[in-house]
Amino acid sequence: MVRGIRAYAYGLAITLLAVLVPLPAAAAATYPVKLSISATATLSNRFLYVWNRSTWKYHVVQGDGDSTTGSVDLPPGDYLAVARYGYYRQRNYLLVRTFKVSTAGLTVTLDERAAKETGITADDTTAKRANSAAWLTVTGGDTVGFTGGGPAKNYVTPFSVAGVSLRLHELLTKAGASTAVPSPYRYDLYHVFTTTVPAAPVVKVTTGRLAKTVTSLRAQGVTTFGALGSAVKGGWSGSYLESPVRLPGTVTEYVTPGTALQRRLTYGSAGSYLALPDRTLAAGTAAATTAGAGPFAPGRGASARTGGTVRVDEPAAYADAAGNAGYDARSAEHHEATVEDDVVRVDQTVTRKVAWSQLSTKVRSEWTVTAPGDGPLPLIDAGVTATGLDAHNRAATTVQLTPAAQTRGGGAATVTGIEYSTDDGGTWTTLGGATLTVPASAAFISLRLTAENDRGGRLRRTVIRAFAGPASPPDQTAGATRIAAVTVNGGKDLTFGTSGGRSFTTTFTASDPSGIADGDAYLYHGSYQTPDGVILGNGPADCVKSSDTTSVCTARFTMDVRVDAAKNALAGAWKVAAWARTTDGSGFTDRHTAGTATLQRLTKLTADATPEPVKKGKTLTIAGTLTRAGWETWTFQGYAGRTVTLQYLKSGTATWKTVKTAKTDTNGKLKTTVAASADGSYRWTWPGDTTSAAVTSGGDYVDVQ
């Protein structure tokens, strides 16, 4: 009986289990949704997005990247669709559409014609958009459809959708500003349309209600050009917006109050920058700040010990006197680390050679610390602030140095000695006090600091070329390294009209008995120390070995006349600075005028012979106009006072013959007369000069009767 009861109970349990455990649920039905963009031209950088408006789950849209359509399978629900695309440097679009999936598929059309221009404008009529970003954020913080860039206009579909915001970040600078002629001011503006984007989504701000500050930007020895960038923190656009600046220079910044911004100062080409502190300003005038002040020294890292392993993490190639860390994609770092019981020794050297900087070319830090366990190393950080340096970080006669040191993780640290060198570390002199009298013959001052802390830690830090001296640096050559055969644009002049860009190369031959490791070149206009125009390469030069001792180095450039040469005075002769290093590190050459190049303004010339036809022996008048590109007005302007030659090609012959010359008037116009002799063509020709390209008009055929 007992066995029977047990058997019954066991069978009952199995039966109940089968009833209580549900069968696998059938998959929710989905329906095909086609997304279609109604656009006026071929799309560029098209993205399509779909979100469920209840769960804010993202659904991947399938389809070719630049087509006007996409597809996605969706279960029933309410959805948000966004299309992002643009027409390069003209217009950018964020098209928004809500739709509902019920029990069948459907087509959702996002119509470009429904979008309205959006942006932020100021009451300063000289301020124009220099750069912008527009993006949406949805509940949960996802960023949807970042668009913008450059002066292009931005368009968005007006909408009212709970949980969705349109964010605008805009930079306004003075109309006509460029890399060559940076704007004296910068409007850094931010606005959020929460839930609703109105039918006219343009925000107008009043300058007097913004935050205002003045930012001084220092150069690293030589004048160059860079960019001041910012990115909004929170609801992040994913991109820094940058505006050109001259280094050294000063820019007045107007900022939307209460906006938290990440900032950086780019030096020269991309990949080299100074990380500036995050900033939030209140309305009204804020204290002025300076970025890029010397002397330069390494920034603070995050090196740590894990048992017998030391992780060296000191990524900043240098830092300015305020501690703003500098990062340089072209710097080279080498370190050695050892652990012996509780004593850790780290020896790090960073070297860098870039066109836009003469300073902080080699930095060495030698640490000895006690670190008994795992965790961050209690390294000493030491640096110096200075008074007496100009905006190029050059010293005139005397400099007051104020050293400081601290231990990571807390604890006292003291600078125990300062030495300086005027020959890049060849010889050192102990500085007895805070005042350094800089020799008039010194082009650079190097510094060496020693410091100790109360934990038995020590640091010796050497910064080669911490700041510049009063003397102009000469060309440098160490060993037998040589540079020759410098050629720009294949030996041809670089000619530009009123718009457009072009790519070109600069090549040179570098040689040394031990071979060539690397090199680079750039173009500048004016003096080497304070040029008024600079064209930097797209990256370091490619040096290709042609023999054991010789390499041919090629630097590649991209130049836009409206950005890089927006001044008529920049036409004419430019110089090429070039350098090369050897494979064994013993040889080096740096030539400030290794070659030359010519940038010219494009010219136009017309010819018009009247009357036509003309009787033989009668007077024939040949008129014309000589114009050249204006790099400040972006129009062609008459070129006055030029002697232009009239040429004649008799019908049936192949040689143009000189007839006479004429000089252009104040409007570039010219006119002369000849006696008609036979059928033929007349043309004007002008040989060009150092700033403007040679040009010959088309021939005007005359029928002589």
XYZ file of C-alpha atoms in Angstrom:
705
model
C 0.000 0.000 0.000
C 2.734 2.365 0.800
C 4.426 1.649 -2.454
C 1.196 2.297 -4.318
C 0.717 5.670 -2.631
C 4.262 6.677 -3.414
C 3.888 5.701 -7.034
C 0.710 7.673 -7.285
C 2.235 10.756 -5.725
C 5.233 10.586 -8.049
C 2.993 10.335 -11.094
C 0.889 13.238 -9.836
C 3.935 15.429 -9.407
C 5.007 14.816 -12.971
C 1.576 15.638 -14.234
C 1.393 18.888 -12.311
C 4.850 19.936 -13.560
C 3.782 19.457 -17.153
C 0.780 21.669 -16.548
C 2.592 24.500 -14.728
C 5.647 24.974 -16.996
C 4.567 27.089 -20.009
C 5.428 26.097 -23.533
C 7.920 28.354 -25.411
C 6.140 31.536 -26.400
C 5.671 32.221 -30.061
C 7.938 34.997 -31.372
C 6.230 38.375 -31.594
C 5.109 39.176 -35.107
C 7.196 41.715 -37.009
C 6.323 43.681 -40.113
C 8.547 45.141 -42.838
C 8.995 48.900 -42.651
C 10.602 50.755 -45.532
C 12.203 54.110 -44.773
C 12.441 56.519 -47.684
C 14.159 59.920 -47.835
C 12.703 62.490 -50.199
C 15.838 64.488 -51.112
C 16.891 66.941 -53.815
C 20.371 65.584 -54.593
C 22.732 62.678 -54.022
C 23.159 62.048 -50.295
C 26.437 62.028 -48.426
C 27.121 60.334 -45.074
C 23.559 59.080 -44.770
C 22.451 57.332 -41.579
C 18.980 56.031 -40.692
C 17.902 55.390 -37.105
C 14.777 53.864 -35.527
C 13.814 53.834 -31.821
C 10.815 52.349 -30.031
C 9.231 55.342 -28.280
C 8.039 53.269 -25.314
C 11.203 51.349 -24.498
C 13.726 53.467 -26.430
C 15.168 50.272 -27.819
C 17.276 50.913 -30.905
C 16.553 48.930 -34.089
C 19.209 48.551 -36.771
C 18.170 49.763 -40.222
C 19.453 47.791 -43.216
C 20.436 49.435 -46.498
C 23.174 50.968 -48.596
C 24.957 53.820 -46.816
C 24.240 56.583 -49.330
C 20.910 55.396 -50.750
C 17.621 57.139 -50.033
C 16.007 54.008 -48.600
C 16.444 51.537 -45.776
C 14.455 48.706 -44.240
C 13.770 47.287 -40.807
C 11.434 44.612 -39.403
C 9.484 45.895 -36.399
C 6.910 44.502 -33.978
C 3.786 46.568 -33.297
C 4.492 49.806 -31.445
C 5.154 53.526 -31.670
C 8.476 54.521 -33.262
C 10.786 57.416 -33.990
C 12.712 57.519 -37.275
C 15.614 59.888 -37.935
C 17.564 60.467 -41.135
C 20.927 62.194 -41.068
C 22.828 63.268 -44.179
C 24.377 66.277 -45.843
C 25.652 68.002 -48.947
C 29.329 68.812 -48.338
C 29.883 72.310 -46.857
C 26.422 73.366 -48.081
C 23.540 71.839 -46.108
C 23.089 69.209 -43.400
C 19.820 67.531 -42.471
C 18.193 65.867 -39.473
C 14.794 64.607 -40.620
C 12.447 63.368 -37.887
C 9.266 61.318 -38.221
C 7.102 59.357 -35.775
C 5.090 56.387 -36.992
C 3.100 53.415 -35.703
C 3.292 49.748 -36.644
C 0.028 47.863 -36.170
C -0.660 44.666 -38.110
C 0.996 45.296 -41.445
C 4.112 46.684 -43.048
C 4.322 50.271 -44.252
C 6.517 52.889 -45.907
C 7.705 55.867 -43.852
C 8.810 58.903 -45.857
C 11.117 61.552 -44.403
C 10.704 64.655 -46.535
C 13.574 67.112 -46.857
C 11.141 69.874 -47.820
C 9.594 69.835 -44.338
C 12.923 70.649 -42.637
C 13.638 74.157 -41.391
C 16.964 75.908 -40.960
C 18.206 75.855 -37.388
C 21.082 77.573 -35.654
C 22.205 80.173 -33.160
C 22.856 83.773 -34.176
C 24.266 86.735 -32.290
C 23.403 90.420 -32.431
C 26.948 91.068 -33.719
C 26.366 91.440 -37.466
C 30.023 90.688 -38.271
C 29.796 87.233 -36.664
C 29.225 84.306 -39.025
C 29.045 80.576 -38.488
C 32.504 78.975 -38.556
C 31.598 75.520 -37.278
C 28.584 73.750 -35.876
C 27.073 70.551 -34.560
C 23.432 69.537 -34.325
C 22.238 66.293 -32.778
C 19.330 64.654 -31.027
C 19.322 62.895 -27.675
C 16.647 60.462 -26.555
C 15.603 59.097 -23.185
C 18.488 57.099 -21.801
C 21.096 59.480 -23.166
C 21.637 58.000 -26.623
C 22.942 60.431 -29.213
C 20.999 60.373 -32.454
C 22.124 61.748 -35.768
C 25.092 64.024 -35.104
C 25.523 66.353 -38.068
C 27.169 69.660 -38.928
C 30.706 70.798 -39.589
C 32.124 73.935 -41.154
C 29.960 76.838 -42.263
C 27.248 74.623 -43.783
C 23.636 75.329 -42.872
C 21.749 72.836 -40.690
C 18.123 71.838 -41.205
C 15.821 69.866 -38.903
C 12.214 68.721 -39.093
C 10.114 70.566 -36.470
C 8.683 68.029 -34.001
C 7.136 67.521 -30.599
C 8.193 64.171 -29.162
C 8.441 63.435 -25.454
C 11.909 62.301 -24.433
C 13.678 63.759 -27.478
C 15.810 66.913 -27.510
C 17.604 68.797 -30.263
C 20.996 70.167 -29.212
C 22.905 72.882 -31.047
C 26.557 73.814 -30.584
C 27.805 76.639 -32.786
C 30.981 78.660 -33.225
C 30.703 82.122 -34.710
C 33.745 84.067 -35.869
C 34.315 87.252 -37.810
C 33.223 87.057 -41.423
C 36.171 86.362 -43.711
C 38.353 84.934 -40.957
C 40.673 82.078 -41.875
C 43.823 80.313 -40.737
C 45.896 83.100 -42.288
C 43.693 85.827 -40.782
C 42.111 84.426 -37.603
C 39.094 86.027 -35.991
C 39.761 88.285 -32.977
C 36.718 86.819 -31.237
C 34.874 83.536 -30.888
C 31.224 82.931 -29.975
C 30.887 79.496 -28.327
C 27.119 78.997 -28.183
C 24.901 76.149 -27.008
C 21.133 75.651 -26.942
C 18.747 72.754 -26.253
C 15.227 72.398 -27.671
C 13.617 70.020 -25.172
C 10.714 67.887 -26.459
C 9.642 70.469 -29.042
C 11.444 71.965 -32.015
C 9.410 74.962 -33.220
C 8.611 75.845 -36.811
C 11.333 78.519 -36.790
C 14.162 76.852 -34.793
C 16.698 79.693 -34.916
C 17.909 81.024 -31.563
C 19.014 84.645 -31.274
C 21.376 85.643 -28.459
C 22.459 89.017 -27.146
C 26.198 89.492 -26.697
C 25.746 91.453 -23.478
C 24.024 88.510 -21.801
C 26.770 85.994 -22.546
C 29.818 85.083 -20.503
C 32.921 86.936 -21.720
C 36.584 86.158 -21.219
C 39.910 86.801 -22.909
C 42.219 83.882 -23.640
C 45.884 84.420 -24.470
C 47.585 81.691 -26.462
C 51.347 81.363 -26.443
C 53.566 79.848 -29.110
C 56.328 77.300 -28.684
C 59.161 79.442 -29.998
C 57.998 80.207 -33.546
C 54.793 81.741 -34.857
C 52.411 79.146 -36.178
C 48.703 78.566 -36.569
C 46.409 76.271 -34.658
C 42.839 75.853 -33.500
C 40.907 76.428 -30.298
C 38.357 73.662 -29.793
C 35.492 72.865 -27.449
C 32.972 70.069 -26.931
C 29.821 70.083 -24.817
C 29.929 67.838 -21.756
C 26.784 65.792 -21.229
C 24.512 65.195 -24.196
C 27.830 64.983 -25.979
C 28.025 65.698 -29.700
C 31.058 63.469 -30.111
C 33.142 66.176 -31.719
C 35.283 69.175 -30.849
C 34.328 72.302 -32.740
C 37.436 74.255 -33.657
C 38.126 77.755 -34.938
C 41.507 78.911 -36.307
C 43.838 80.878 -34.036
C 47.238 82.437 -34.506
C 49.950 81.441 -32.073
C 50.841 83.591 -30.280
C 47.570 85.467 -30.185
C 44.657 86.632 -28.096
C 41.015 85.785 -28.635
C 37.944 87.209 -26.907
C 35.480 84.431 -26.120
C 31.725 84.851 -25.718
C 30.157 81.737 -24.195
C 26.642 80.579 -23.377
C 26.437 80.887 -19.555
C 26.263 77.672 -17.572
C 27.511 75.439 -20.392
C 30.116 72.874 -19.336
C 32.760 72.621 -22.055
C 35.754 70.405 -22.634
C 38.512 72.367 -24.365
C 41.812 71.932 -26.147
C 44.331 73.989 -28.076
C 45.664 72.303 -31.209
C 49.141 73.322 -32.320
C 49.944 73.098 -36.006
C 48.581 69.912 -37.505
C 46.073 67.556 -35.917
C 47.398 65.087 -33.364
C 49.329 67.666 -31.349
C 47.364 69.546 -28.723
C 47.260 70.988 -25.244
C 44.411 69.712 -23.053
C 42.824 72.703 -21.345
C 40.725 72.562 -18.151
C 36.988 71.975 -18.446
C 35.149 75.242 -18.007
C 31.705 76.556 -17.067
C 31.288 80.336 -17.091
C 28.589 82.493 -15.551
C 27.117 85.484 -17.377
C 29.313 88.560 -17.283
C 33.055 89.083 -17.525
C 35.338 86.307 -16.282
C 39.045 86.526 -15.507
C 41.435 86.257 -18.431
C 43.492 83.073 -18.815
C 46.689 82.032 -20.595
C 47.371 78.704 -22.288
C 50.717 77.406 -23.474
C 53.004 79.363 -21.151
C 56.557 78.076 -20.658
C 58.721 76.688 -19.257
C 57.568 73.297 -20.517
C 57.834 70.098 -18.501
C 56.086 66.708 -18.409
C 52.547 66.434 -17.157
C 51.317 64.123 -14.430
C 50.748 60.476 -15.351
C 49.353 57.378 -13.647
C 52.227 54.908 -13.367
C 51.634 52.003 -11.012
C 53.196 48.848 -9.552
C 51.647 45.387 -9.565
C 53.913 43.028 -7.702
C 57.194 42.849 -9.579
C 55.742 44.642 -12.605
C 55.790 48.389 -13.161
C 53.325 49.945 -15.579
C 54.735 53.243 -16.827
C 51.883 55.531 -17.857
C 53.255 59.025 -18.442
C 51.505 59.899 -21.734
C 51.936 63.686 -21.870
C 54.851 64.617 -24.113
C 55.078 67.916 -22.233
C 52.931 70.311 -20.225
C 52.801 74.073 -19.982
C 53.637 75.983 -16.808
C 50.010 75.784 -15.671
C 50.107 71.975 -15.850
C 47.978 71.642 -18.981
C 49.146 68.364 -20.511
C 50.428 68.360 -24.072
C 49.991 65.367 -26.366
C 51.979 64.913 -29.548
C 51.308 62.074 -31.963
C 54.825 62.469 -33.363
C 56.658 62.200 -30.051
C 58.698 59.103 -29.239
C 58.839 57.659 -25.714
C 61.355 55.249 -24.232
C 61.478 54.040 -20.644
C 63.162 51.542 -18.379
C 61.718 50.414 -15.053
C 63.194 48.173 -12.388
C 61.931 46.804 -9.069
C 64.252 45.747 -6.253
C 62.422 44.894 -3.044
C 60.486 48.070 -2.256
C 62.576 50.377 -4.448
C 61.256 51.250 -7.912
C 63.342 53.107 -10.479
C 61.804 54.618 -13.615
C 63.833 56.324 -16.339
C 61.713 57.859 -19.114
C 62.800 59.914 -22.129
C 60.434 61.631 -24.563
C 61.776 63.150 -27.780
C 59.834 65.213 -30.283
C 60.547 67.173 -33.443
C 57.687 68.981 -35.144
C 57.545 71.950 -37.459
C 55.483 74.170 -35.192
C 57.597 73.812 -32.041
C 61.165 74.638 -31.054
C 60.654 73.789 -27.392
C 60.606 70.691 -25.199
C 62.492 68.663 -27.811
C 63.762 66.148 -25.257
C 62.473 65.471 -21.752
C 64.022 62.965 -19.370
C 62.649 62.031 -15.941
C 64.633 59.777 -13.579
C 62.659 58.636 -10.519
C 63.612 56.562 -7.497
C 60.747 55.852 -5.068
C 59.772 53.461 -2.312
C 56.663 51.507 -3.273
C 56.117 48.475 -1.000
C 52.809 47.294 -2.433
C 50.531 47.307 -5.413
C 49.018 50.568 -6.596
C 49.981 53.965 -7.994
C 53.638 54.905 -7.732
C 54.279 57.862 -5.388
C 56.324 59.662 -8.039
C 57.448 63.248 -7.592
C 56.176 65.819 -10.086
C 58.275 68.959 -10.421
C 58.051 72.025 -12.613
C 58.830 75.706 -12.832
C 56.809 78.837 -13.466
C 58.530 81.882 -14.930
C 58.079 85.588 -15.334
C 59.963 87.384 -18.067
C 58.901 85.266 -21.072
C 57.126 86.869 -24.034
C 54.226 85.428 -26.032
C 56.659 83.227 -27.998
C 58.000 81.918 -24.668
C 61.267 83.741 -25.311
C 63.334 85.414 -22.613
C 64.833 88.864 -23.061
C 67.400 89.467 -20.292
C 66.288 88.104 -16.930
C 63.764 85.474 -15.902
C 62.381 84.837 -12.437
C 61.960 81.092 -11.841
C 59.670 79.655 -9.173
C 60.041 75.890 -8.775
C 57.439 73.606 -7.223
C 57.213 69.891 -6.461
C 54.607 67.496 -5.118
C 54.301 63.793 -4.443
C 51.502 61.817 -6.024
C 49.197 60.550 -3.351
C 50.199 63.283 -0.909
C 53.288 64.090 1.113
C 55.849 66.865 1.073
C 58.289 67.351 -1.803
C 61.018 69.932 -2.293
C 63.006 71.119 -5.296
C 66.628 70.782 -4.157
C 68.426 72.233 -7.156
C 68.069 73.976 -10.530
C 70.630 73.966 -13.321
C 70.453 75.610 -16.708
C 72.174 75.098 -20.035
C 72.522 77.284 -23.127
C 73.920 74.530 -25.374
C 71.123 71.941 -25.265
C 72.529 70.155 -22.230
C 76.161 70.040 -23.301
C 77.204 71.929 -20.174
C 75.251 72.865 -17.057
C 75.439 75.783 -14.630
C 73.910 75.753 -11.147
C 71.389 78.529 -10.554
C 72.105 80.054 -7.170
C 68.832 81.936 -6.727
C 65.505 82.594 -8.410
C 66.852 85.027 -11.029
C 68.330 83.707 -14.248
C 70.293 86.194 -16.339
C 69.915 84.939 -19.892
C 72.959 85.416 -22.154
C 72.232 87.506 -25.243
C 73.782 84.773 -27.387
C 71.448 82.043 -26.092
C 68.826 80.741 -28.512
C 67.375 78.293 -25.959
C 67.509 77.615 -22.227
C 67.400 74.040 -20.961
C 66.572 73.259 -17.323
C 67.456 70.418 -14.989
C 65.660 70.063 -11.656
C 66.284 67.747 -8.734
C 63.674 67.084 -6.065
C 63.172 64.906 -2.991
C 60.248 63.989 -0.761
C 59.772 62.831 2.825
C 59.410 59.202 1.692
C 62.954 58.955 0.395
C 61.876 59.508 -3.199
C 64.037 61.392 -5.689
C 63.597 62.933 -9.129
C 65.994 64.381 -11.653
C 64.159 65.995 -14.563
C 65.871 67.394 -17.656
C 63.993 69.525 -20.182
C 65.977 70.413 -23.279
C 64.793 73.786 -24.597
C 62.387 74.555 -21.777
C 62.036 78.066 -23.212
C 63.671 80.206 -25.879
C 66.376 82.832 -25.481
C 66.870 86.219 -27.140
C 69.051 84.977 -30.025
C 67.604 83.626 -33.274
C 68.437 79.926 -33.602
C 70.783 79.117 -36.478
C 70.593 76.115 -38.776
C 71.797 73.015 -36.993
C 73.909 70.116 -38.206
C 75.374 67.299 -36.169
C 77.637 64.856 -37.947
C 77.605 64.470 -41.716
C 73.831 64.646 -42.262
C 72.901 66.635 -45.354
C 69.756 67.816 -47.158
C 69.716 68.597 -50.891
C 67.495 68.764 -53.985
C 64.497 70.399 -52.300
C 61.600 70.596 -54.776
C 58.068 71.915 -54.235
C 55.195 70.931 -56.528
C 57.581 69.310 -58.971
C 59.348 72.622 -59.498
C 56.208 74.388 -60.735
C 54.704 77.532 -59.204
C 51.582 77.095 -57.055
C 48.837 79.221 -58.598
C 45.476 79.894 -56.937
C 42.363 81.738 -58.016
C 39.609 83.003 -55.729
C 38.641 79.624 -54.270
C 39.570 75.996 -54.210
C 42.283 73.795 -52.846
C 44.971 71.533 -54.167
C 47.363 68.874 -53.014
C 51.082 68.964 -53.688
C 54.314 67.510 -52.400
C 57.709 68.722 -51.259
C 60.587 66.335 -51.815
C 64.193 66.421 -50.668
C 67.177 64.103 -50.549
C 68.695 63.370 -47.132
C 71.980 61.553 -46.671
C 74.329 60.378 -43.936
C 76.883 57.546 -43.727
C 74.664 55.766 -41.163
C 71.454 56.195 -43.165
C 68.317 58.304 -42.641
C 65.619 57.463 -40.108
C 63.083 60.231 -40.727
C 62.574 63.839 -41.755
C 60.011 66.490 -42.496
C 59.435 69.822 -44.211
C 57.026 72.739 -44.163
C 56.531 76.036 -46.003
C 56.487 79.496 -44.466
C 56.225 83.105 -45.641
C 58.222 85.900 -44.033
C 60.808 85.339 -41.330
C 61.514 81.947 -39.806
C 60.749 83.092 -36.249
C 57.643 85.163 -36.974
C 56.149 84.074 -40.311
C 52.844 85.531 -41.461
C 51.963 82.357 -43.350
C 52.591 78.677 -42.613
C 51.612 75.548 -44.542
C 52.164 72.330 -42.607
C 52.219 68.822 -44.016
C 49.415 66.313 -43.627
C 51.781 64.209 -41.521
C 55.486 63.484 -41.226
C 57.382 63.069 -44.471
C 57.783 59.581 -45.934
C 61.507 58.876 -46.263
C 62.193 56.049 -48.725
C 65.644 54.543 -48.763
C 67.433 54.785 -52.121
C 70.750 53.473 -50.808
C 72.405 52.602 -47.498
C 73.255 56.271 -46.974
C 70.510 58.166 -48.788
C 66.736 58.540 -48.623
C 64.246 60.571 -50.631
C 61.738 62.219 -48.292
C 58.280 63.322 -49.462
C 56.052 65.625 -47.433
C 52.427 65.913 -48.557
C 50.380 69.091 -48.297
C 46.771 70.095 -48.847
C 46.191 73.814 -49.261
C 42.938 75.763 -49.511
C 43.536 79.317 -50.673
C 40.642 80.727 -48.646
C 42.028 79.146 -45.477
C 45.794 79.205 -45.829
C 46.452 82.276 -47.997
C 43.655 84.722 -47.312
C 45.926 87.748 -47.733
C 47.252 89.222 -50.987
C 50.572 89.838 -49.250
C 51.111 86.074 -49.049
C 51.644 85.844 -52.803
C 55.262 85.544 -53.854
C 58.282 83.725 -52.482
C 57.890 81.172 -49.693
C 60.666 79.260 -47.968
C 61.014 75.595 -47.159
C 62.283 74.480 -43.745
C 63.463 70.868 -43.690
C 65.151 68.500 -41.266
C 66.376 64.906 -41.175
C 67.711 62.477 -38.550
C 69.988 59.463 -38.841
C 69.150 55.866 -38.008
C 71.793 55.607 -35.288
C 70.759 58.884 -33.658
C 74.185 60.488 -34.005
C 73.421 62.756 -36.958
C 70.872 65.497 -37.458
C 70.333 68.526 -39.667
C 67.733 71.292 -39.469
C 67.815 73.883 -42.258
C 65.525 76.874 -41.974
C 65.832 77.824 -45.642
C 66.446 74.553 -47.405
C 64.510 75.576 -50.511
C 61.984 77.991 -51.954
C 58.554 77.932 -53.549
C 56.378 80.498 -55.301
C 52.679 81.064 -54.645
C 50.996 83.152 -57.313
C 47.663 84.821 -57.846
C 45.831 83.554 -60.919
C 45.469 86.138 -63.697
C 43.031 86.594 -66.582
C 43.521 88.559 -69.799
C 41.043 89.384 -72.560
C 41.470 90.702 -76.117
C 38.896 92.432 -78.338
C 39.697 93.834 -81.781
C 37.250 96.311 -83.385
C 35.784 96.978 -85.852
C 35.175 93.587 -87.409
C 35.398 93.288 -90.364
C 37.755 96.156 -91.247
C 39.010 97.553 -94.535
C 42.691 97.160 -95.321
C 44.720 100.152 -94.160
C 42.073 101.345 -91.768
C 42.660 101.697 -88.011
C 42.046 98.649 -85.877
C 41.614 99.073 -82.103
C 42.644 96.207 -79.819
C 41.408 96.465 -76.218
C 41.756 94.142 -73.257
C 41.634 93.779 -69.476
C 44.221 92.242 -67.148
C 42.804 91.031 -63.821
C 44.160 88.897 -61.016
C 42.641 86.975 -58.114
C 42.094 88.959 -54.936
C 42.772 86.724 -51.933
C 40.990 89.115 -49.584
C 37.835 89.905 -51.575
C 37.591 86.580 -53.471
C 37.032 88.445 -56.743
C 39.214 89.212 -59.757
C 40.508 92.771 -59.725
C 42.146 94.967 -62.342
C 45.951 94.838 -62.304
C 47.242 98.366 -62.893
C 50.553 99.544 -64.336
C 51.509 96.309 -66.115
C 53.197 96.362 -69.506
C 51.372 93.940 -71.803
C 52.497 92.830 -75.270
C 50.269 92.738 -78.348
C 50.911 89.833 -80.736
C 49.627 89.116 -84.258
C 49.219 85.813 -86.109
C 48.762 86.262 -89.840
C 46.255 83.895 -91.379
C 47.991 80.863 -92.873
C 51.088 81.169 -90.664
C 52.055 79.474 -87.387
C 54.151 82.094 -85.580
C 52.859 84.881 -83.373
C 54.785 88.123 -83.878
C 55.139 91.000 -81.435
C 53.456 94.196 -82.617
C 53.760 96.672 -79.732
C 53.207 97.077 -75.986
C 50.668 98.915 -73.851
C 50.283 99.584 -70.143
C 47.182 98.818 -68.086
C 45.300 101.665 -66.409
C 44.068 101.763 -62.814
C 41.304 99.280 -63.667
C 43.587 96.892 -65.530
C 42.278 97.992 -68.925
C 44.512 98.595 -71.963
C 44.034 99.718 -75.544
C 46.130 100.371 -78.639
C 45.667 100.784 -82.394
C 47.264 99.258 -85.508
C 46.703 99.576 -89.235
C 44.806 96.609 -90.633
C 46.959 94.748 -93.168
C 45.698 91.191 -93.636
C 43.388 88.570 -92.137
C 44.692 87.296 -88.807
C 44.324 87.145 -85.041
C 45.428 89.508 -82.276
C 46.141 88.618 -78.667
C 47.652 90.117 -75.524
C 50.309 88.361 -73.489
C 51.812 89.190 -70.117
C 54.911 87.447 -68.669
C 53.801 87.472 -65.035
C 55.771 88.593 -61.983
C 56.745 87.222 -58.579
C 53.198 87.419 -57.218
C 50.958 86.897 -60.254
C 50.960 84.190 -62.899
C 51.793 84.737 -66.569
C 48.796 84.799 -68.892
C 47.951 85.027 -72.577
C 44.530 85.948 -73.891
C 42.700 84.051 -76.535
C 43.167 85.293 -80.079
C 40.552 87.539 -81.688
C 40.335 86.889 -85.445
C 39.880 89.903 -87.731
C 38.618 89.734 -91.325
C 40.451 92.400 -93.371
C 38.640 93.315 -96.576
